[in-house]
Short mmCIF file of C-alpha atoms and ligand atoms in Angstrom, two decimals:
data_model
loop_
_atom_site.label_atom_id
_atom_site.label_comp_id
_atom_site.label_asym_id
_atom_site.label_seq_id
_atom_site.Cartn_x
_atom_site.Cartn_y
_atom_site.Cartn_z
CA MET A 636 34.87 3.75 26.91
CA ASP A 637 33.75 6.02 29.75
CA LYS A 638 30.01 6.32 29.92
CA MET A 639 28.55 9.81 29.81
CA TRP A 640 26.44 8.86 32.78
CA ALA A 641 29.36 7.31 34.73
CA GLY A 642 29.29 10.06 37.41
CA ARG A 643 27.04 8.34 39.94
CA PHE A 644 28.60 4.89 39.55
CA SER A 645 31.57 3.49 41.41
CA LYS A 646 32.14 0.51 39.11
CA ALA A 647 32.23 0.12 35.32
CA LEU A 648 29.51 -1.81 33.53
CA ASP A 649 30.24 -5.51 33.06
CA LYS A 650 31.53 -6.11 29.49
CA GLU A 651 28.79 -8.54 28.54
CA ALA A 652 26.12 -6.31 30.08
CA ASP A 653 27.59 -3.40 28.13
CA ASP A 654 27.29 -5.29 24.84
CA PHE A 655 23.81 -6.43 25.76
CA ASN A 656 22.79 -2.85 26.48
CA SER A 657 24.26 -1.39 23.31
CA SER A 658 22.12 -0.66 20.28
CA ILE A 659 24.60 1.04 17.98
CA HIS A 660 24.97 -1.95 15.67
CA PHE A 661 21.40 -1.42 14.53
CA ASP A 662 20.51 2.19 15.39
CA CYS A 663 23.56 3.42 13.45
CA LYS A 664 21.17 3.34 10.46
CA MET A 665 19.58 6.48 11.88
CA TYR A 666 22.75 8.61 11.93
CA LYS A 667 21.42 11.07 9.39
CA GLN A 668 18.14 11.52 11.22
CA ASP A 669 20.00 11.92 14.50
CA ILE A 670 22.26 14.59 13.02
CA HIS A 671 19.45 16.46 11.28
CA GLY A 672 17.40 16.39 14.48
CA SER A 673 20.38 17.73 16.44
CA ILE A 674 20.98 20.52 13.94
CA ALA A 675 17.35 21.64 14.20
CA HIS A 676 17.58 21.41 17.99
CA ALA A 677 20.77 23.53 18.09
CA GLU A 678 19.16 26.14 15.83
CA MET A 679 16.17 26.33 18.13
CA LEU A 680 18.36 26.59 21.26
CA ALA A 681 20.05 29.62 19.72
CA GLU A 682 16.76 31.16 18.58
CA CYS A 683 15.54 30.88 22.16
CA ASN A 684 18.80 32.32 23.54
CA ILE A 685 19.59 29.10 25.38
CA ILE A 686 22.95 28.82 23.59
CA SER A 687 24.96 31.54 21.82
CA MET A 688 25.12 31.99 18.05
CA ASP A 689 28.81 31.08 18.11
CA ASP A 690 28.08 27.82 19.92
CA ARG A 691 25.22 27.08 17.55
CA ASN A 692 27.46 27.61 14.55
CA ALA A 693 30.24 25.45 15.95
CA ILE A 694 27.81 22.66 16.79
CA ILE A 695 26.16 22.71 13.37
CA LYS A 696 29.47 22.81 11.54
CA GLY A 697 30.73 19.89 13.63
CA LEU A 698 27.58 17.87 13.03
CA MET A 699 27.68 18.51 9.29
CA GLU A 700 31.27 17.35 9.16
CA ILE A 701 30.43 14.23 11.11
CA GLU A 702 27.63 13.46 8.65
CA ARG A 703 29.96 14.00 5.71
CA ASP A 704 32.62 11.75 7.26
CA ILE A 705 30.15 8.96 8.03
CA ASP A 706 28.77 9.26 4.48
CA SER A 707 32.23 8.95 2.96
CA GLY A 708 33.23 6.10 5.26
CA SER A 709 36.10 8.03 6.84
CA LEU A 710 34.37 7.99 10.23
CA PRO A 711 33.54 4.40 11.16
CA PHE A 712 30.96 3.74 13.88
CA ASP A 713 32.43 2.90 17.25
CA PHE A 714 30.56 -0.26 18.16
CA ASP A 715 31.67 0.16 21.77
CA ALA A 716 29.40 3.21 21.99
CA GLU A 717 26.08 2.71 23.72
CA ASP A 718 23.97 3.93 20.85
CA ILE A 719 24.05 6.25 17.83
CA HIS A 720 23.01 9.25 19.91
CA MET A 721 25.90 8.83 22.36
CA PHE A 722 28.32 8.14 19.52
CA ILE A 723 27.52 11.33 17.63
CA GLU A 724 27.49 13.49 20.72
CA ALA A 725 30.85 12.08 21.89
CA GLU A 726 32.34 12.55 18.42
CA LEU A 727 31.08 16.14 18.32
CA THR A 728 32.69 16.93 21.65
CA LYS A 729 35.89 15.24 20.50
CA ARG A 730 35.91 17.56 17.49
CA ILE A 731 34.71 20.90 18.85
CA GLY A 732 35.49 20.60 22.56
CA ASP A 733 33.23 21.59 25.44
CA VAL A 734 30.80 23.48 23.19
CA GLY A 735 29.61 20.07 22.01
CA LYS A 736 28.44 19.35 25.54
CA ARG A 737 25.83 22.11 25.21
CA LEU A 738 23.87 20.32 22.49
CA HIS A 739 21.99 18.04 24.85
CA THR A 740 20.42 20.99 26.74
CA ALA A 741 16.61 20.70 26.98
CA ARG A 742 16.65 17.26 25.39
CA SER A 743 16.86 13.64 26.49
CA ARG A 744 17.72 10.52 24.55
CA ASN A 745 14.12 9.51 25.13
CA ASP A 746 12.69 12.24 22.94
CA GLN A 747 15.73 12.12 20.68
CA VAL A 748 15.22 8.46 19.82
CA ALA A 749 11.46 8.96 19.42
CA LEU A 750 12.24 11.74 16.95
CA ASP A 751 14.84 9.75 15.03
CA ILE A 752 12.57 6.75 14.46
CA ARG A 753 9.77 9.00 13.22
CA LEU A 754 12.12 10.74 10.80
CA TYR A 755 13.60 7.45 9.66
CA MET A 756 10.27 5.71 9.20
CA ARG A 757 8.77 8.67 7.38
CA ASP A 758 11.45 8.22 4.71
CA GLU A 759 11.03 4.46 4.68
CA ALA A 760 7.27 4.77 4.33
CA ASN A 761 7.64 7.17 1.41
CA GLU A 762 10.07 4.82 -0.31
CA ILE A 763 7.67 1.93 0.16
CA ILE A 764 4.85 4.01 -1.31
CA SER A 765 6.91 4.71 -4.41
CA LEU A 766 7.80 1.03 -4.75
CA ILE A 767 4.12 0.08 -4.53
CA ARG A 768 3.45 2.66 -7.22
CA LYS A 769 6.04 0.97 -9.44
CA LEU A 770 4.31 -2.34 -8.86
CA LEU A 771 1.00 -0.71 -9.79
CA CYS A 772 2.58 0.46 -13.05
CA ALA A 773 3.70 -3.10 -13.80
CA ILE A 774 0.22 -4.43 -13.06
CA LEU A 775 -1.31 -1.71 -15.20
CA ASN A 776 0.93 -2.54 -18.16
CA GLN A 777 0.06 -6.22 -17.99
CA ALA A 778 -3.62 -5.39 -17.59
CA GLU A 779 -3.58 -3.10 -20.64
CA LYS A 780 -2.19 -5.99 -22.69
CA ASN A 781 -4.74 -8.46 -21.37
CA LYS A 782 -8.04 -6.60 -21.38
CA GLU A 783 -9.62 -9.36 -23.45
CA THR A 784 -7.59 -12.34 -22.30
CA ILE A 785 -10.05 -14.95 -21.09
CA LEU A 786 -9.21 -17.34 -18.29
CA PRO A 787 -11.25 -19.22 -15.73
CA GLY A 788 -11.96 -17.26 -12.57
CA TYR A 789 -11.80 -19.56 -9.54
CA THR A 790 -13.60 -20.06 -6.27
CA HIS A 791 -12.36 -22.84 -3.96
CA LEU A 792 -9.62 -23.18 -6.59
CA GLN A 793 -12.29 -24.76 -8.81
CA ARG A 794 -13.00 -23.22 -12.20
CA ALA A 795 -15.98 -20.95 -11.69
CA GLN A 796 -16.75 -18.36 -14.38
CA PRO A 797 -14.86 -16.86 -17.31
CA ILE A 798 -13.09 -13.60 -16.53
CA MET A 799 -10.60 -11.34 -18.27
CA PHE A 800 -7.04 -11.55 -17.00
CA ALA A 801 -6.97 -7.75 -16.70
CA HIS A 802 -9.89 -7.98 -14.29
CA HIS A 803 -7.96 -10.41 -12.11
CA LEU A 804 -4.89 -8.15 -12.17
CA CYS A 805 -6.95 -5.08 -11.36
CA ALA A 806 -8.15 -6.82 -8.19
CA TYR A 807 -4.54 -6.73 -6.97
CA ALA A 808 -4.19 -3.12 -8.06
CA MET A 809 -7.17 -2.24 -5.81
CA MET A 810 -5.44 -3.91 -2.84
CA PHE A 811 -2.13 -2.13 -3.44
CA MET A 812 -3.83 1.24 -3.82
CA ARG A 813 -5.50 0.69 -0.45
CA ASP A 814 -2.11 -0.27 0.98
CA ILE A 815 -0.73 3.09 -0.12
CA GLY A 816 -3.73 4.79 1.50
CA ARG A 817 -3.09 2.97 4.77
CA ILE A 818 0.61 3.90 4.82
CA GLU A 819 -0.16 7.53 3.96
CA ASP A 820 -2.73 7.59 6.71
CA ALA A 821 -0.24 6.22 9.27
CA VAL A 822 2.39 8.73 8.15
CA LYS A 823 -0.10 11.55 8.57
CA ARG A 824 -0.77 10.51 12.16
CA MET A 825 2.90 10.02 13.06
CA ASN A 826 4.12 13.25 11.48
CA LEU A 827 4.28 15.17 14.75
CA SER A 828 7.54 16.02 16.48
CA PRO A 829 8.10 14.53 19.95
CA LEU A 830 11.35 16.50 20.44
CA GLY A 831 11.16 18.70 23.51
CA SER A 832 9.24 16.11 25.52
CA CYS A 833 12.67 15.50 27.08
CA ALA A 834 12.97 12.60 29.54
CA LEU A 835 9.20 12.45 30.14
CA ALA A 836 7.95 15.63 31.76
CA GLY A 837 9.07 18.43 29.45
CA THR A 838 11.70 21.01 30.34
CA THR A 839 12.19 24.13 32.42
CA TYR A 840 13.82 25.96 29.50
CA GLU A 841 11.72 28.20 27.30
CA THR A 842 12.08 26.16 24.16
CA ASP A 843 10.19 26.45 20.89
CA ARG A 844 9.15 22.95 19.97
CA LYS A 845 7.14 24.13 16.99
CA SER A 846 10.19 25.72 15.43
CA VAL A 847 12.06 22.37 15.57
CA ALA A 848 9.00 20.61 14.17
CA ARG A 849 8.77 23.03 11.23
CA LYS A 850 12.46 22.70 10.41
CA LEU A 851 12.13 18.92 10.27
CA GLY A 852 9.02 18.92 8.10
CA PHE A 853 6.54 17.85 10.78
CA ASP A 854 2.94 18.99 10.70
CA GLY A 855 3.03 19.90 14.39
CA ILE A 856 4.15 18.68 17.82
CA THR A 857 2.97 15.92 20.14
CA LEU A 858 0.88 17.44 22.91
CA ASN A 859 1.76 15.26 25.88
CA SER A 860 5.39 14.76 26.82
CA ILE A 861 4.80 11.34 28.41
CA ASP A 862 3.06 10.17 25.26
CA GLY A 863 5.74 11.85 23.15
CA VAL A 864 8.49 9.63 24.53
CA SER A 865 6.57 6.42 25.02
CA ASP A 866 4.29 6.23 21.98
CA ARG A 867 5.20 3.60 19.45
CA ASP A 868 1.70 3.33 17.97
CA PHE A 869 3.11 4.68 14.75
CA CYS A 870 5.45 1.69 14.54
CA VAL A 871 2.53 -0.68 15.04
CA GLU A 872 0.42 1.15 12.47
CA LEU A 873 3.16 1.14 9.87
CA MET A 874 4.05 -2.47 10.53
CA SER A 875 0.39 -3.47 10.23
CA ALA A 876 0.18 -1.66 6.91
CA PHE A 877 3.40 -3.37 5.78
CA ALA A 878 2.10 -6.75 6.97
CA LEU A 879 -1.04 -6.27 4.91
CA THR A 880 1.00 -5.26 1.87
CA MET A 881 2.92 -8.50 2.35
CA THR A 882 -0.36 -10.41 2.59
CA HIS A 883 -1.30 -9.05 -0.81
CA LEU A 884 2.13 -9.80 -2.25
CA SER A 885 1.95 -13.28 -0.79
CA ARG A 886 -1.44 -14.06 -2.33
CA PHE A 887 -0.20 -12.74 -5.65
CA SER A 888 2.96 -14.84 -5.26
CA GLU A 889 0.92 -17.95 -4.60
CA GLU A 890 -0.98 -17.38 -7.82
CA VAL A 891 2.17 -16.69 -9.82
CA ILE A 892 3.61 -19.95 -8.45
CA LEU A 893 0.47 -21.87 -9.40
CA TRP A 894 0.19 -20.20 -12.80
CA SER A 895 3.76 -21.03 -13.69
CA SER A 896 3.40 -24.71 -12.78
CA TRP A 897 3.07 -27.31 -15.55
CA GLU A 898 -0.45 -27.94 -14.31
CA PHE A 899 -1.51 -24.39 -15.22
CA LYS A 900 1.13 -22.89 -17.52
CA PHE A 901 -0.83 -19.63 -17.58
CA VAL A 902 2.32 -17.57 -17.30
CA GLU A 903 6.00 -17.98 -17.92
CA LEU A 904 8.33 -16.02 -15.68
CA ASP A 905 11.31 -14.35 -17.27
CA ASP A 906 14.57 -16.27 -16.88
CA SER A 907 16.01 -13.37 -14.91
CA TYR A 908 13.48 -13.96 -12.13
CA THR A 909 13.64 -17.75 -11.92
CA THR A 910 16.21 -20.30 -10.84
CA GLY A 911 17.23 -23.81 -11.79
CA SER A 912 17.69 -26.95 -9.77
CA SER A 913 21.03 -28.43 -8.74
CA ILE A 914 19.93 -31.89 -9.85
CA MET A 915 16.90 -31.68 -12.16
CA PRO A 916 18.03 -30.08 -15.43
CA GLN A 917 14.49 -29.34 -16.62
CA LYS A 918 13.50 -27.20 -13.62
CA LYS A 919 12.63 -23.52 -13.74
CA ASN A 920 11.57 -22.50 -10.27
CA PRO A 921 9.63 -19.40 -9.19
CA ASP A 922 11.96 -18.76 -6.24
CA MET A 923 11.36 -15.01 -6.10
CA ALA A 924 7.62 -15.46 -5.64
CA GLU A 925 8.21 -18.23 -3.10
CA LEU A 926 10.61 -16.04 -1.13
CA VAL A 927 8.13 -13.18 -1.09
CA ARG A 928 5.49 -15.60 0.20
CA GLY A 929 7.98 -16.87 2.81
CA LYS A 930 9.17 -13.44 3.91
CA THR A 931 5.58 -12.49 4.67
CA GLY A 932 5.95 -14.56 7.84
CA ARG A 933 8.88 -12.40 8.95
CA VAL A 934 6.96 -9.20 8.50
CA TYR A 935 4.04 -10.62 10.52
CA GLY A 936 6.58 -11.67 13.16
CA ASP A 937 7.97 -8.13 13.35
CA LEU A 938 4.47 -6.76 13.94
CA VAL A 939 3.74 -9.29 16.66
CA ALA A 940 7.13 -8.58 18.27
CA MET A 941 6.35 -4.86 18.37
CA LEU A 942 2.90 -5.35 19.85
CA THR A 943 4.30 -7.71 22.46
CA ILE A 944 7.10 -5.29 23.40
CA LEU A 945 4.53 -2.59 24.14
CA LYS A 946 2.04 -4.77 25.95
CA GLY A 947 2.50 -4.32 29.69
CA LEU A 948 4.99 -1.43 29.51
CA PRO A 949 4.31 1.16 32.19
CA LEU A 950 4.66 4.79 31.14
CA ALA A 951 6.94 6.40 30.14
CA TYR A 952 10.21 5.25 28.50
CA ASN A 953 11.49 1.74 29.28
CA LYS A 954 14.56 0.14 27.78
CA ASP A 955 12.35 -2.56 26.26
CA MET A 956 11.57 0.07 23.66
CA GLN A 957 15.06 -0.21 22.23
CA GLU A 958 13.81 -3.47 20.73
CA ASP A 959 11.42 -1.53 18.48
CA LYS A 960 14.10 -0.69 15.95
CA GLU A 961 15.24 -4.09 14.77
CA ALA A 962 11.62 -5.10 14.29
CA ILE A 963 10.57 -2.05 12.35
CA PHE A 964 13.76 -1.87 10.28
CA ASP A 965 13.44 -5.52 9.35
CA SER A 966 9.80 -5.01 8.46
CA SER A 967 10.38 -2.06 6.15
CA GLU A 968 13.53 -3.49 4.59
CA THR A 969 11.84 -6.78 3.85
CA VAL A 970 8.84 -5.09 2.24
CA LYS A 971 11.14 -2.91 0.15
CA LYS A 972 13.15 -5.87 -1.11
CA CYS A 973 10.01 -7.84 -1.92
CA LEU A 974 8.41 -4.96 -3.80
CA SER A 975 11.49 -4.18 -5.81
CA ILE A 976 11.80 -7.74 -7.02
CA PHE A 977 8.09 -8.32 -7.50
CA ALA A 978 7.37 -5.38 -9.82
CA PRO A 979 9.84 -6.33 -12.59
CA MET A 980 8.91 -9.99 -12.18
CA ILE A 981 5.29 -9.11 -13.02
CA GLU A 982 6.32 -6.66 -15.72
CA THR A 983 8.44 -9.24 -17.55
CA MET A 984 6.25 -12.32 -17.20
CA THR A 985 4.81 -13.78 -20.39
CA VAL A 986 1.08 -14.38 -20.33
CA ARG A 987 0.06 -17.58 -22.14
CA LYS A 988 -3.29 -16.48 -23.50
CA ASP A 989 -3.73 -19.80 -25.35
CA LYS A 990 -3.35 -21.83 -22.16
CA MET A 991 -5.69 -19.56 -20.28
CA TYR A 992 -8.32 -19.85 -22.99
CA ALA A 993 -7.94 -23.61 -23.20
CA ALA A 994 -8.44 -23.92 -19.43
CA ALA A 995 -11.53 -21.74 -19.69
CA GLY A 996 -12.94 -24.22 -22.20
CA GLU A 997 -12.98 -27.00 -19.63
CA GLY A 998 -14.90 -27.11 -16.40
CA PHE A 999 -18.32 -25.89 -17.58
CA ILE A 1000 -17.56 -22.36 -16.45
CA ASN A 1001 -20.38 -21.03 -18.65
CA ALA A 1002 -23.02 -23.07 -16.77
CA THR A 1003 -24.28 -19.98 -14.90
CA ASP A 1004 -24.82 -18.29 -18.27
CA LEU A 1005 -26.80 -21.26 -19.53
CA ALA A 1006 -29.04 -21.04 -16.46
CA ASP A 1007 -29.43 -17.28 -17.02
CA TYR A 1008 -30.42 -18.04 -20.63
CA LEU A 1009 -33.39 -20.06 -19.37
CA VAL A 1010 -34.23 -17.39 -16.81
CA LYS A 1011 -34.33 -14.76 -19.53
CA LYS A 1012 -36.81 -17.02 -21.36
CA GLY A 1013 -39.06 -17.11 -18.32
CA GLN A 1014 -37.85 -19.96 -16.08
CA PRO A 1015 -37.39 -19.23 -12.37
CA PHE A 1016 -33.65 -19.20 -11.54
CA ARG A 1017 -33.79 -22.19 -9.17
CA SER A 1018 -35.49 -24.43 -11.80
CA ALA A 1019 -33.07 -23.27 -14.48
CA TYR A 1020 -30.16 -23.97 -12.12
CA LYS A 1021 -31.43 -27.50 -11.52
CA THR A 1022 -31.91 -28.20 -15.24
CA VAL A 1023 -28.40 -26.98 -16.06
CA GLY A 1024 -26.99 -29.13 -13.26
CA GLN A 1025 -28.56 -32.16 -14.94
CA ILE A 1026 -27.19 -31.09 -18.33
CA VAL A 1027 -23.69 -30.79 -16.86
CA GLY A 1028 -24.11 -34.25 -15.34
CA LYS A 1029 -25.00 -35.67 -18.75
CA CYS A 1030 -22.02 -33.93 -20.37
CA ILE A 1031 -19.63 -35.33 -17.76
CA ALA A 1032 -21.05 -38.83 -18.20
CA GLU A 1033 -20.84 -38.63 -22.00
CA LYS A 1034 -17.57 -36.67 -22.13
CA LYS A 1035 -19.23 -33.72 -23.85
CA THR A 1036 -19.17 -30.00 -23.25
CA LEU A 1037 -21.99 -27.47 -23.16
CA GLU A 1038 -20.79 -26.28 -26.57
CA THR A 1039 -20.86 -29.76 -28.17
CA LEU A 1040 -24.24 -30.88 -26.86
CA SER A 1041 -26.73 -30.74 -29.74
CA LEU A 1042 -29.92 -28.67 -29.74
CA PRO A 1043 -32.20 -31.77 -29.73
CA GLU A 1044 -30.29 -33.00 -26.68
CA TYR A 1045 -30.86 -29.63 -25.00
CA LYS A 1046 -34.52 -29.75 -25.89
CA GLU A 1047 -34.89 -33.03 -24.01
CA PHE A 1048 -34.21 -31.00 -20.86
CA ASP A 1049 -36.26 -27.94 -21.72
CA ASN A 1050 -38.12 -26.90 -24.84
CA LEU A 1051 -37.16 -23.28 -24.29
CA PHE A 1052 -33.68 -23.99 -25.63
CA GLU A 1053 -33.09 -22.60 -29.14
CA GLU A 1054 -30.11 -22.21 -31.46
CA ASP A 1055 -29.23 -18.84 -29.85
CA LEU A 1056 -28.11 -20.63 -26.67
CA TYR A 1057 -24.70 -21.30 -28.23
CA ALA A 1058 -23.97 -17.61 -28.64
CA GLU A 1059 -25.13 -17.08 -25.09
CA ILE A 1060 -22.60 -19.53 -23.65
CA ASP A 1061 -19.70 -18.41 -25.83
CA LEU A 1062 -16.91 -17.75 -23.32
CA ARG A 1063 -16.02 -14.33 -24.63
CA ASN A 1064 -19.66 -13.35 -24.64
CA CYS A 1065 -20.07 -14.64 -21.09
CA ALA A 1066 -17.28 -12.39 -19.81
CA GLU A 1067 -18.28 -9.47 -22.01
CA LYS A 1068 -21.89 -9.60 -20.74
CA ARG A 1069 -20.82 -9.04 -17.14
CA ILE A 1070 -21.46 -5.34 -17.48
CA SER A 1071 -22.50 -4.69 -13.88
CA ALA A 1072 -20.30 -2.04 -12.23
CA GLY A 1073 -17.06 -3.70 -11.14
CA GLY A 1074 -17.73 -6.79 -13.31
CA THR A 1075 -15.34 -8.40 -15.76
CA SER A 1076 -16.61 -6.82 -19.01
CA VAL A 1077 -14.10 -4.81 -21.03
CA ALA A 1078 -16.15 -1.65 -20.35
CA SER A 1079 -15.84 -2.21 -16.62
CA ILE A 1080 -12.15 -2.98 -16.94
CA GLU A 1081 -11.67 0.34 -18.75
CA VAL A 1082 -13.27 2.09 -15.78
CA GLN A 1083 -10.88 0.31 -13.42
CA LEU A 1084 -7.84 1.09 -15.56
CA ASP A 1085 -8.82 4.76 -15.67
CA TYR A 1086 -9.16 4.72 -11.90
CA ILE A 1087 -5.66 3.24 -11.48
CA LYS A 1088 -4.18 5.69 -14.00
CA ASP A 1089 -5.83 8.56 -12.22
CA PHE A 1090 -4.45 7.27 -8.91
CA LEU A 1091 -0.96 7.05 -10.39
CA TYR A 1092 -0.79 10.04 -12.67
CA GLY A 1093 -3.89 12.10 -11.90
CA SER A 1094 -3.82 15.57 -10.45
CA LYS A 1095 -4.11 14.23 -6.89
N1 LIG B 1135 19.18 3.36 22.61
C1 LIG B 1135 18.01 3.78 23.30
C2 LIG B 1135 16.77 3.26 22.54
O1 LIG B 1135 16.93 2.89 21.44
C3 LIG B 1135 17.96 5.26 23.34
C4 LIG B 1135 17.17 5.81 24.49
C5 LIG B 1135 17.84 5.55 25.76
N2 LIG B 1135 17.19 6.17 26.88
C6 LIG B 1135 17.47 5.81 28.13
N3 LIG B 1135 16.79 6.42 29.02
N4 LIG B 1135 18.29 4.86 28.42
O2 LIG B 1135 15.69 3.23 23.03
#
């Protein structure tokens, strides 16, 4: 295929170099954005009397037909083309003749590609936000059903204090709500049109960049043409936000994997989100959660690739930047896939309240409450802490629990112990007493659930 820029060359590009240079096999994803950007550009060129109304109409009609034909599959991409921008422009000229050659007035591929990625990623970001919202709904539903489900809370993966399962789930909801905030924030910053920056220095034509920006739903225009074509901060920001979303999904996955092991058995994943083994007939494996945990590495890799591509690039456009797309597409597609599988997996998992409660009964997780009992009767916390440590030691040695130790035995450690200590260390009571703001009591959980519901369905 003859290159559009072939004029100043005396030899064709080497075939392998041509393939190496081409990006159409991945930037073809942006055909809609490219066409919509070109339509807005053609409209503006006519508004500014740079092209005639007849030319504008022919260009727009041609572009709309190209979009329709790509949508329907009747126009396949030509993978010999250099990129999606060249492909569409060449196709337009093939269809409408020389008028098509007027479209690229007051524009360069440098601002065109910068525009297309912003448009494409704005849609991707919005889709990811709605997928996170679906996950939040799944978390909310499980939390509503488990407001009073007691399980051990852990630190160092050692049983620590009794908590409600809803409280644990709400912790994830907080992370995912912040993730949405971060993505929205990045979108806000990137929602400026770079089109009209041209190759790097702007143009001699009297264009109206703001008109193009308005047509494409941007909040405004980028103010420096060099920055307009060479900024990929928005990719880094979005990929960082996606990487963090994956971090949260990965931590959640790790817990789901642990919880569904025979050692825990806190949850049972629905058959539709688990797999079997080719050799061990008894196996039910949490592959989806493991894959989400594994794919987190890819999304981190995409972020690091993007940062590394930018590091050391002189201004303005450099071909290195063509590498941005595979990284950012992979990042957003991976996050989307993970979120869409994770939400129904959480929604459909069965919570084994009995197993959670049984685990809470072992491990002396009410020891802090026993110490607080003595403190409330006047002991300094450090002395109470020491006494309870000794009591736990005795229980371990004699295979007893804090609940089964008799009052006379307690009194050997401290005479302040009375019959009411047993109510004080009752697991449900221990969780229910944690009424401090943000604690695990049902009242605090209700506040959290209201906050999540307001975030999801409120008048925001
Ligand atoms: N395919 C190129 C990219 O993705 C488009 C911009 C090309 N610009 C240029 N000056 N060669 O970055």
